[in-house]
Coordinates of C-alpha atoms and ligand atoms in Angstrom, one line a residue:
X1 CA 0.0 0.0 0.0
X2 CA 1.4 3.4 -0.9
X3 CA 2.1 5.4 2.4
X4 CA 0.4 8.6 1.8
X5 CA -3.2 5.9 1.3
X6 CA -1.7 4.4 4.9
X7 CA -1.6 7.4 6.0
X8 CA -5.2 8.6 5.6
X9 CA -6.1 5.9 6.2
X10 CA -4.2 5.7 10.4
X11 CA -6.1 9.6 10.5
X12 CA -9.5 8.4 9.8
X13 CA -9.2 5.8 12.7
X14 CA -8.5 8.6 14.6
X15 CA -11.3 11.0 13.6
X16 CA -13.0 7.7 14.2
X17 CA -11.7 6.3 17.5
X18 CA -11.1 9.9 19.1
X19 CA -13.8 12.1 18.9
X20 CA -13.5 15.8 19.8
X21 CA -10.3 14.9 20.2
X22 CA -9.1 18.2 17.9
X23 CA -5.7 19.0 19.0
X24 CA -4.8 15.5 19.0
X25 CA -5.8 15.2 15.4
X26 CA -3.9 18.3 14.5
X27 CA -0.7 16.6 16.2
X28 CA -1.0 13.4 14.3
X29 CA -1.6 15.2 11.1
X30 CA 1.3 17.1 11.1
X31 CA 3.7 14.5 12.2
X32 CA 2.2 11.7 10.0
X33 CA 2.1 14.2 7.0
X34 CA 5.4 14.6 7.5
X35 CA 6.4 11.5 7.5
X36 CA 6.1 10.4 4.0
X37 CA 9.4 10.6 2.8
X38 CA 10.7 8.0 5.4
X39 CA 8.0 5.9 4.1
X40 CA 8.6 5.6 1.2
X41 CA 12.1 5.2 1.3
X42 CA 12.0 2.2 3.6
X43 CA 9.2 0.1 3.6
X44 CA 9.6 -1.9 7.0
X45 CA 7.5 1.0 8.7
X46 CA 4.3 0.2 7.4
X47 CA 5.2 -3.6 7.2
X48 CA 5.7 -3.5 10.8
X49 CA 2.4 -1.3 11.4
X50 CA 3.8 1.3 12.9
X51 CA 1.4 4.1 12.7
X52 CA -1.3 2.0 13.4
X53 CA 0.9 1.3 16.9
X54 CA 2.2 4.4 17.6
X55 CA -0.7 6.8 17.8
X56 CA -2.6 4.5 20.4
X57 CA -1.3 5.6 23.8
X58 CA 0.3 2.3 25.7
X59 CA -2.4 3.5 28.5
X60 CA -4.6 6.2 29.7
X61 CA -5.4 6.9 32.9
X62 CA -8.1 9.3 34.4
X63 CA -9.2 9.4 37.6
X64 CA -11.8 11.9 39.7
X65 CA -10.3 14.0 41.9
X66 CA -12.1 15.8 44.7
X67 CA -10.7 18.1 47.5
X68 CA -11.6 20.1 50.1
X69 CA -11.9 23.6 49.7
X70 CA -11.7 26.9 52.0
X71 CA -15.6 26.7 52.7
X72 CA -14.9 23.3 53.5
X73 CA -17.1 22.0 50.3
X74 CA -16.1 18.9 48.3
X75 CA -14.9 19.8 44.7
X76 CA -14.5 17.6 41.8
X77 CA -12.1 17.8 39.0
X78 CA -10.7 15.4 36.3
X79 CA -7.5 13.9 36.5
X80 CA -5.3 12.4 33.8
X81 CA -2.0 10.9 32.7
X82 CA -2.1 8.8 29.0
X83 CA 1.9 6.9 29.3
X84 CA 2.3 6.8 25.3
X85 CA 5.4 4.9 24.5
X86 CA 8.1 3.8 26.9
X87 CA 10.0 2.6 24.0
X88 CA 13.4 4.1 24.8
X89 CA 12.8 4.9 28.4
X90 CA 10.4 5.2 31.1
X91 CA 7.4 7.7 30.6
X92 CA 8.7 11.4 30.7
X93 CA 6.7 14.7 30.7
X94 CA 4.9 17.4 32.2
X95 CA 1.5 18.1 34.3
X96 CA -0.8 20.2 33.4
X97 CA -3.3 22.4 35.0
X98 CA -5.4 24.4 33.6
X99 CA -9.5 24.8 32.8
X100 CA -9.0 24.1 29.6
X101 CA -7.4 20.6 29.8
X102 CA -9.2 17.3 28.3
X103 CA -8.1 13.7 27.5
X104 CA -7.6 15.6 23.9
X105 CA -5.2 18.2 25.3
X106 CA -3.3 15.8 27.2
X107 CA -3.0 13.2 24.0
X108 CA -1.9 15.8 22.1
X109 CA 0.9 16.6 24.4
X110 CA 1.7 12.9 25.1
X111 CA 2.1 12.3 21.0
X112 CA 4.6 15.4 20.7
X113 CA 6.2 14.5 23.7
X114 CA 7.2 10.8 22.2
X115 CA 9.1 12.6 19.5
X116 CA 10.5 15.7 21.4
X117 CA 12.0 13.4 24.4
X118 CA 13.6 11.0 21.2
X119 CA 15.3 14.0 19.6
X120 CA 17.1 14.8 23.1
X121 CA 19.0 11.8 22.5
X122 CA 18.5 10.3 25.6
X123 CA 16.2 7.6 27.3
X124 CA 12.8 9.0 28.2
X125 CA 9.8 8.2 26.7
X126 CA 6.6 10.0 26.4
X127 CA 3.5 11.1 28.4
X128 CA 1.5 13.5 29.5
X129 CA -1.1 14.1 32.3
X130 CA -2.9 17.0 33.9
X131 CA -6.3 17.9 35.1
X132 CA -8.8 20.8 34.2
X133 CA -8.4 22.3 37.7
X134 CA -8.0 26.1 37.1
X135 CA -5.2 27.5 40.1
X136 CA -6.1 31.3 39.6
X137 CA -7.9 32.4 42.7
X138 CA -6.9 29.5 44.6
X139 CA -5.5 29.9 48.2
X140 CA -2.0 28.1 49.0
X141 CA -4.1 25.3 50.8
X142 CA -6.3 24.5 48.0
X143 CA -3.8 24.5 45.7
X144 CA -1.9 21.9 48.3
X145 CA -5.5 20.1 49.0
X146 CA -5.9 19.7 45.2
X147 CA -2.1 18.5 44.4
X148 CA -2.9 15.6 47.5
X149 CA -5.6 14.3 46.0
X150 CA -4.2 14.1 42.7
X151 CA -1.4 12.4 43.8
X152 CA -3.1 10.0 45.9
X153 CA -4.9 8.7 42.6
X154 CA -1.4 9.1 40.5
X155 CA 1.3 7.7 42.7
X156 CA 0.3 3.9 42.0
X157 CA 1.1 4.5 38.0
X158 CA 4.1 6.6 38.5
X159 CA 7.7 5.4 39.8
X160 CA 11.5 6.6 38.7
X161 CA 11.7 3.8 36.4
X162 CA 8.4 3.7 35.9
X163 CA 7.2 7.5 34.8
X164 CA 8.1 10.8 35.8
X165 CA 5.9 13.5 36.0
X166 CA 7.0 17.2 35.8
X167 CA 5.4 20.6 35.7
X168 CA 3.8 22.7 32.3
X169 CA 1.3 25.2 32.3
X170 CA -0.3 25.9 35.9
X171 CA 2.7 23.2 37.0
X172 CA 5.8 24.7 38.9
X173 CA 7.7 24.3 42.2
X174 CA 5.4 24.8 44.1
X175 CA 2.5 22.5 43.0
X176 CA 6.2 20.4 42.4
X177 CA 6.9 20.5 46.0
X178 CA 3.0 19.0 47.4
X179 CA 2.7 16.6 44.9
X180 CA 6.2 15.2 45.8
X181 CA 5.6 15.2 49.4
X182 CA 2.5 13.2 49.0
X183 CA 3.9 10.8 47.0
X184 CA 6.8 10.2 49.6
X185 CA 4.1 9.4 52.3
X186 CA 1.9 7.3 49.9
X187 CA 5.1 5.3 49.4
X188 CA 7.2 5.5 52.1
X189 CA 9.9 6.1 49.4
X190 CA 12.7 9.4 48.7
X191 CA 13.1 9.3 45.4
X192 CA 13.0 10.8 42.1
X193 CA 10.1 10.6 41.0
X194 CA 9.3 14.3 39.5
X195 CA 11.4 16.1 38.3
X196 CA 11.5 20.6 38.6
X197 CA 11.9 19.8 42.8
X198 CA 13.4 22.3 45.3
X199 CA 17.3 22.4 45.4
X200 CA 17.2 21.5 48.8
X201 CA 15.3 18.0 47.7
X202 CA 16.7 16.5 44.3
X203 CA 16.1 19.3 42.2
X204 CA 18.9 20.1 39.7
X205 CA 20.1 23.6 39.3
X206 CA 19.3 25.2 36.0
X207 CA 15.7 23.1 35.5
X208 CA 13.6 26.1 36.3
X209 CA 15.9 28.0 33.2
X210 CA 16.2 25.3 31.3
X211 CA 13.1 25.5 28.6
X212 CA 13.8 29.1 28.2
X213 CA 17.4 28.9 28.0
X214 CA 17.4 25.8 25.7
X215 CA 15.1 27.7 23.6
X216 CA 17.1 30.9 22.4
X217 CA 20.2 28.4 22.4
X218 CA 18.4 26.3 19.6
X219 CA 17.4 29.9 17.8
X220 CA 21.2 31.1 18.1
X221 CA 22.4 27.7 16.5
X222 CA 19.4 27.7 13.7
X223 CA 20.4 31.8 12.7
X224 CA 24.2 30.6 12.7
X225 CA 23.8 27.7 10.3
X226 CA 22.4 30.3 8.0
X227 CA 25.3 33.4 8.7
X228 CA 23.2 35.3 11.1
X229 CA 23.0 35.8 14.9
X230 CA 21.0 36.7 17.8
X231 CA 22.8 39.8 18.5
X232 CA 20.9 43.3 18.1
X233 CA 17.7 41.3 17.1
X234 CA 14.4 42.4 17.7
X235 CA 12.5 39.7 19.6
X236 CA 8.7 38.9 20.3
X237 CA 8.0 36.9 22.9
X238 CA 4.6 35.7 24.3
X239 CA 3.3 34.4 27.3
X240 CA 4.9 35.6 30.9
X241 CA 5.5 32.0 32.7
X242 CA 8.3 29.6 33.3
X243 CA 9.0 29.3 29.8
X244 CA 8.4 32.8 28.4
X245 CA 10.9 34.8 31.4
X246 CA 13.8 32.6 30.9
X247 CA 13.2 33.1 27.1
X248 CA 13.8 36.9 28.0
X249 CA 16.8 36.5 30.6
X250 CA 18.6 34.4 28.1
X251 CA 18.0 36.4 24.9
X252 CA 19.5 39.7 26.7
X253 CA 22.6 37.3 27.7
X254 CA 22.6 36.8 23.8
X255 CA 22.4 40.3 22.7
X256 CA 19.3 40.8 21.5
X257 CA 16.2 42.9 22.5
X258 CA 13.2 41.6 23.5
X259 CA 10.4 43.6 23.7
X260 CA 7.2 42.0 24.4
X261 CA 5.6 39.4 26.8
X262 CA 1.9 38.6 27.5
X263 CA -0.5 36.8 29.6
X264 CA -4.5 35.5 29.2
X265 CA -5.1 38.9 30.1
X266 CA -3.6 41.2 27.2
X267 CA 0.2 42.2 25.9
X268 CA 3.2 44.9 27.1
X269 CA 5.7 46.3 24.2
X270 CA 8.1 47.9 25.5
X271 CA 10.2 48.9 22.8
X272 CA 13.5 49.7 25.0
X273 CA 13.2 45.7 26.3
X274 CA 11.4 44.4 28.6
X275 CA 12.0 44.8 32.5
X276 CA 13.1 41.3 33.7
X277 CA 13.2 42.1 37.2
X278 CA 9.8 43.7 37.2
X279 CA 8.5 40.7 35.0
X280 CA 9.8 38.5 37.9
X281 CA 8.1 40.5 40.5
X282 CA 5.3 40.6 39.1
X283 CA 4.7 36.7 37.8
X284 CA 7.0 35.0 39.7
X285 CA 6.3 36.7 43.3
X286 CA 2.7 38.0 42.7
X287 CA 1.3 36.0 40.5
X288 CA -0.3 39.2 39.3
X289 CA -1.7 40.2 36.0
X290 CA 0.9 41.4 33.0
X291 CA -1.5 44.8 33.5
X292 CA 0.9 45.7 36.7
X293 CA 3.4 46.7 33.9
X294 CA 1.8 49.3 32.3
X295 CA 2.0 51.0 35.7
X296 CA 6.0 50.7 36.2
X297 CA 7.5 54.4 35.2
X298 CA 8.5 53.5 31.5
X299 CA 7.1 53.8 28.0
X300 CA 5.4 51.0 27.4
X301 CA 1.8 50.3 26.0
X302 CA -0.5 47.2 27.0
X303 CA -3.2 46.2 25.0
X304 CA -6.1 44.1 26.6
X305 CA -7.3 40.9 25.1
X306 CA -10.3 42.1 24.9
X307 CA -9.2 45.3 22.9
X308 CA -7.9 43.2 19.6
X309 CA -9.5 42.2 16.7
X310 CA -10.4 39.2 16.2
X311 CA -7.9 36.4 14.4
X312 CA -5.0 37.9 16.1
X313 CA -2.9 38.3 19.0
X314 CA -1.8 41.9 19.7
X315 CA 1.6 40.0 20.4
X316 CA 2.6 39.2 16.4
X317 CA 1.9 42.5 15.1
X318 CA 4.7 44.3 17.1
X319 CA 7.3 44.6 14.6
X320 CA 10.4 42.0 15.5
X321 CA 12.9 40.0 13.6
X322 CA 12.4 36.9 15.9
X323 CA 8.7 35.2 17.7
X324 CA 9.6 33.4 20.2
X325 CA 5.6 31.7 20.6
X326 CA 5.7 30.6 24.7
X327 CA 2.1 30.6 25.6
X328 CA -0.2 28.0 24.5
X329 CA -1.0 25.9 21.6
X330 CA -2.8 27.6 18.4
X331 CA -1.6 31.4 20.1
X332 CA -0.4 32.2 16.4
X333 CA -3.3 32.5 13.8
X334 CA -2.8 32.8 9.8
X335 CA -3.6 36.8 10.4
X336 CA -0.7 36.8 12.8
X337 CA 1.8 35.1 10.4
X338 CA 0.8 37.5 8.0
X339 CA 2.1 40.3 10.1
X340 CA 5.0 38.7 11.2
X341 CA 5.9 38.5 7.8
X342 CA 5.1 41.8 6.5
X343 CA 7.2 43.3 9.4
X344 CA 10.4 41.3 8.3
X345 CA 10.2 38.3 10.6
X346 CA 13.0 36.1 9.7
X347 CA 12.5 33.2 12.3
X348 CA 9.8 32.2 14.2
X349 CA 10.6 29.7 17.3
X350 CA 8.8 27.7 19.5
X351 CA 8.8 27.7 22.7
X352 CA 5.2 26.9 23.4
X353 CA 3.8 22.9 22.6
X354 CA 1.8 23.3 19.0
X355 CA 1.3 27.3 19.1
X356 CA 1.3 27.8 15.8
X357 CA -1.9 26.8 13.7
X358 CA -1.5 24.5 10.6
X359 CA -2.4 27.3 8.4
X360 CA -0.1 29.1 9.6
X361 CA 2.4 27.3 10.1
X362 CA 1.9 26.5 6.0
X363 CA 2.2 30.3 5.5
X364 CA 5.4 30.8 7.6
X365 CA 7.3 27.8 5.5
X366 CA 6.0 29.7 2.0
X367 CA 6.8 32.4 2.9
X368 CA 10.5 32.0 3.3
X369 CA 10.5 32.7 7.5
X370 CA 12.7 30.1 9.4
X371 CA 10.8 27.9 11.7
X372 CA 12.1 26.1 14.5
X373 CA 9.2 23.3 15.6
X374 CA 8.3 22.9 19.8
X375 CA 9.5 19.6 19.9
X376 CA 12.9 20.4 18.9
X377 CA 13.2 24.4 20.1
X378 CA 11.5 23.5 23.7
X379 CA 12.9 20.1 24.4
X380 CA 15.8 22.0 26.8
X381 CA 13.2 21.6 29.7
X382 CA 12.8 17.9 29.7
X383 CA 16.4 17.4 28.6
X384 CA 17.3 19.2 31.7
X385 CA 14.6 17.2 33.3
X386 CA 16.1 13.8 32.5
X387 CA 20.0 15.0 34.0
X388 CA 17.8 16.1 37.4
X389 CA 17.0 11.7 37.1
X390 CA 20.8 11.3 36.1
X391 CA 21.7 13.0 39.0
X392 CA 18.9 11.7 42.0
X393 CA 20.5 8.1 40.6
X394 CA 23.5 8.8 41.3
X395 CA 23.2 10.8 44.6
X396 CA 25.0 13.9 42.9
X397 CA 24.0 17.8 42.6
X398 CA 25.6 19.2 39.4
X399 CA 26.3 23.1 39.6
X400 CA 24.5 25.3 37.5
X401 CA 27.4 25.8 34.7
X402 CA 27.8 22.0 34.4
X403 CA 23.7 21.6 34.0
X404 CA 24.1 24.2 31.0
X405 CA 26.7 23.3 29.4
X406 CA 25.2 20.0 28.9
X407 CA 22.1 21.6 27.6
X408 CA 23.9 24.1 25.7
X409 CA 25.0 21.0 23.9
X410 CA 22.1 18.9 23.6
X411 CA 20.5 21.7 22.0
X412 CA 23.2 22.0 19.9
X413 CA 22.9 18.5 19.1
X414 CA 19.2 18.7 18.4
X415 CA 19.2 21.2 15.6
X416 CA 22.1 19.2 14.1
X417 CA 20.1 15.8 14.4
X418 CA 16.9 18.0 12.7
X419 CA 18.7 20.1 10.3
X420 CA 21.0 17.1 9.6
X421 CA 17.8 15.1 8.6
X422 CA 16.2 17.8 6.7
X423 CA 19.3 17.6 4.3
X424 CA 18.9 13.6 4.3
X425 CA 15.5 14.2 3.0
X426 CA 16.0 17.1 0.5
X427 CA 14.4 19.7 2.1
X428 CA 17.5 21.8 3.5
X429 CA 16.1 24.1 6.8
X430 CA 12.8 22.1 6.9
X431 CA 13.3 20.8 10.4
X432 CA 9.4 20.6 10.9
X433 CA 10.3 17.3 8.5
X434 CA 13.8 16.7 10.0
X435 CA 12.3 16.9 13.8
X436 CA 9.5 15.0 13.2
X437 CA 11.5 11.9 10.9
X438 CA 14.5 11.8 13.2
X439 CA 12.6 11.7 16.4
X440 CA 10.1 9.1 14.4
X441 CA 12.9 6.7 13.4
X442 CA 14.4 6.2 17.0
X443 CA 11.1 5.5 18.2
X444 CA 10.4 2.8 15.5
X445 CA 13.1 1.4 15.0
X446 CA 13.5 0.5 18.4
X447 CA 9.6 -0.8 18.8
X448 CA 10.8 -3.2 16.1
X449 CA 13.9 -4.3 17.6
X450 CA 11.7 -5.0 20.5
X451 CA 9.1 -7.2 18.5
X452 CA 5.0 -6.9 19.1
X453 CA 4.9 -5.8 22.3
Ligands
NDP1 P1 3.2 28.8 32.8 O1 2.0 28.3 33.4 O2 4.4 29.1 33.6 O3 2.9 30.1 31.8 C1 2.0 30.0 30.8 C2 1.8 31.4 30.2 O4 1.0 31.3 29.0 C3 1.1 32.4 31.1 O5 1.6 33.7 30.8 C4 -0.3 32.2 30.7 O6 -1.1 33.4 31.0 C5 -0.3 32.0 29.3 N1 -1.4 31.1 28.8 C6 -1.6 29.8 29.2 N2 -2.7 29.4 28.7 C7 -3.2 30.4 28.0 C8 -4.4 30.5 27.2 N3 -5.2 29.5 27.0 N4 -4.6 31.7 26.6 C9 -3.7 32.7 26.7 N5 -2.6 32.7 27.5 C10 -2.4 31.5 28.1 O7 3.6 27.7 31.7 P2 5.0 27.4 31.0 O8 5.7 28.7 30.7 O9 5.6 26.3 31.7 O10 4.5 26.8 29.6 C11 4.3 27.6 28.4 C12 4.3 26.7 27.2 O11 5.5 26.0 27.1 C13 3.2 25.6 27.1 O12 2.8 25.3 25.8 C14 4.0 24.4 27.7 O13 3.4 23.2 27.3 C15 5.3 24.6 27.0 N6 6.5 24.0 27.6 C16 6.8 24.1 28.9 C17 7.9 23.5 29.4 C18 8.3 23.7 30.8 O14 9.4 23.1 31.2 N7 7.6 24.4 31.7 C19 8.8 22.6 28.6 C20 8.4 22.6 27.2 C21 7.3 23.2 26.7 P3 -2.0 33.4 32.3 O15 -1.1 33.4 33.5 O16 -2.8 34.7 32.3 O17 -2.9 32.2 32.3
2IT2 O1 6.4 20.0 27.4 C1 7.4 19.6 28.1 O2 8.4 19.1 27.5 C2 7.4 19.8 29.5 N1 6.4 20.4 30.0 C3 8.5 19.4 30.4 C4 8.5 17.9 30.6 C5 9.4 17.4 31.6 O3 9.3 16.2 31.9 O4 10.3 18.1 32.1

């Protein structure tokens, strides 16, 4: 059978089998798609069924989770964690909290999680989990109560050889720290079983940085390869979280300017750079709204949400040379691409899982505009991830210019793998193909080596 008719025809059993399952389908689509040229070349993909094997998660759990809160009234949320391949390693990646999370969401991230963890080059599989618990305007203790009774429905699935949970959106050390400290008394056990912990408990220096950081390091490598550099650049980011500050910190350790961030809320340009320490304050301490900014003595301009137009995101039409996307999936519409473009965007990257929509993301490559995929441009964080389990094994705490160098490398080493491929498969720069096929043929090639299991 040719592979493209294969193809179609693993999508329609998803449509099918996963209903309402959008985000999902958009994940598989633009991996499978992309795929093709593998296929075709080698046929023992598709004799082995592959696709047929790879887009079923191994298992899904969900689980109810109800907690106490203030009022002292029982609330119920949803709970999940799909483990989708353990192929090269036991389960690896993040938690999720947020309203907005469904088994959809959480397969979504699972399936780009299989391919990011591969491209790392080391031994983690992938998985996902979360729950559609919503932490703004929670109090400390029902954030704790909440994380408790997750836990106390996770820890029987989850182990350090097993599967290790860390944070995403709505996830950081803190909600890190109670779900850990349940675990241990569920268990009885000290060990490393998440990884983003405290410094004082098995955490590894440089984690919290690491998504961020990796991030503008797989940009600088990506502008190099094509005689350009970070330096002096103009840079968009979006989002104001884990991912989006230490996106910031690192791209003024590079050189370059970056003058935007933004929340759910609505967007700050500030065209001399934005104020990291404020930023910090204000997110990291506060846990305030981006709106804070605007009131800091400088000349900057915030637009609400709720004040743009509709098919856009106030953050893409700032004129830059670089987007660094580090909200949320789908953030960047075709009407945003559009501007990007028409302001002289030469490279957007990733940061976020999936933010950029298929149309645009169809756009970006026709038009010329570099474009470095999530699963290779964000993969720092659970690279950095997987040397916090290298180093709870061995008893060991690294310090903080050992931890980056190693992910200045692996980054390094990711664009090389992607960019590397993209050449194999004639389509030079294309590392939406060269991501996706090299991350692909770890994965297979090691479910055949290990027969129908
Ligand atoms: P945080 O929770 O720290 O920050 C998320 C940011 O995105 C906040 O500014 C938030 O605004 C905004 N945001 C979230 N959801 C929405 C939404 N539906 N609409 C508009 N804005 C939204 O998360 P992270 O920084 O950790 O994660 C950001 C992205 O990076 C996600 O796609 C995540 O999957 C990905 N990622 C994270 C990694 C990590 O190590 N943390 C690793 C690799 C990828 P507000 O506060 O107003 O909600
Ligand atoms: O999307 C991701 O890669 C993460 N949220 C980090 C996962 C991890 O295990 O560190």
């Amino acid at each position: 059978m040719p592979s493209s008719q294969k193809i179609e025809e693993v999508l329609k059993y998803i449509k099918d089998n996963s209903p309402g399952q959008d985000e999902f389908y958009q994940a598989a689509q633009e991996v499978l798609y992309s795929l093709s040229p593998l296929l075709n070349q080698d046929p023992k993909y598709l004799e082995h069924n592959i696709l047929e094997r790879i887009v079923v998660p191994e298992r899904s759990i969900i689980f109810r989770v109800t907690w106490l809160d203030d009022a002292g009234k029982v609330q119920t949320n949803v709970g999940y964690r799909v483990q989708f391949n353990s192929t090269i390693g036991p389960y690896k990646g993040g938690l999720r909290f947020h309203p907005t999370v469904s088994l959809g969401t959480v397969k979504f991230l699972g399936f780009e999680q299989i391919f990011k963890n591969a491209l790392t080059g080391l031994q983690i599989g992938g998985a996902k989990g979360g729950s559609n618990f919503n932490p703004k305007g929670k109090s400390d203790n029902e954030i704790m109560k909440f994380c408790q009774a997750f836990m106390t429905e996770l820890y029987n699935h989850i182990g350090k050889h097993k599967d290790v949970p860390a944070g995403d959106i709505g996830v950081g050390a803190r909600e890190i720290g109670y779900l850990f400290g349940q675990y241990k008394r569920l268990t009885g056990e000290f060990e490393g079983v998440l990884t983003g912990k405290g410094l004082d408990w098995g955490g590894s220096k440089a984690r919290k940085e690491a998504t961020g950081y990796g991030s503008v390091y797989f940009a600088e490598n990506f502008l190099n390869a094509y005689g350009k550099s970070l330096k002096g650049k103009r840079c968009c980011v979006s989002g104001s979280g884990n991912v989006a500050i230490y996106t910031i910190e690192k791209l003024y350790e590079m050189g370059a300017i970056p003058v935007s961030c933004s929340d759910s809320k609505g967007t700050i340009y500030h065209e001399d750079g934005i104020d990291i320490k404020s930023l910090k304050s204000i997110k990291e301490i506060h846990h305030a709204s981006l709106e804070e900014y605007a009131y800091l003595d400088c000349a900057c301009t915030y637009t609400p949400v709720s004040k743009y137009p509709e098919g856009g995101h106030a953050v893409w039409h700032i004129p830059c040379d670089i987007a660094f996307p580090s909200a949320t999936q789908n953030e960047l519409t075709l009407n945003d691409a559009k501007a990007l473009k028409m302001n002289g965007c030469i490279l957007v990257n990733e940061g976020a899982n999936m933010p950029t929509m298929p149309d645009a993301l169809e756009f970006i490559q026709e038009s010329g505009i570099l474009f470095s995929p999530g699963k290779a441009a964000n993969a720092g964080g659970v690279a950095t991830s997987q040397l916090e389990m290298s180093q709870n094994a061995s008893m060991a705490q690294w310090s903080f210019e050992e931890v980056d160098i190693k992910l200045r490398t692996i980054m390094q080493n990711i664009f090389k793998t992607a960019y590397e491929t993209s050449k194999e498969f004639d389509c030079e720069g294309d590392l939406v193909t060269g991501a996706n096929i090299a991350g692909f043929r770890k994965v297979a090639n090691s479910m055949i080596e290990q027969g129908a299991v």
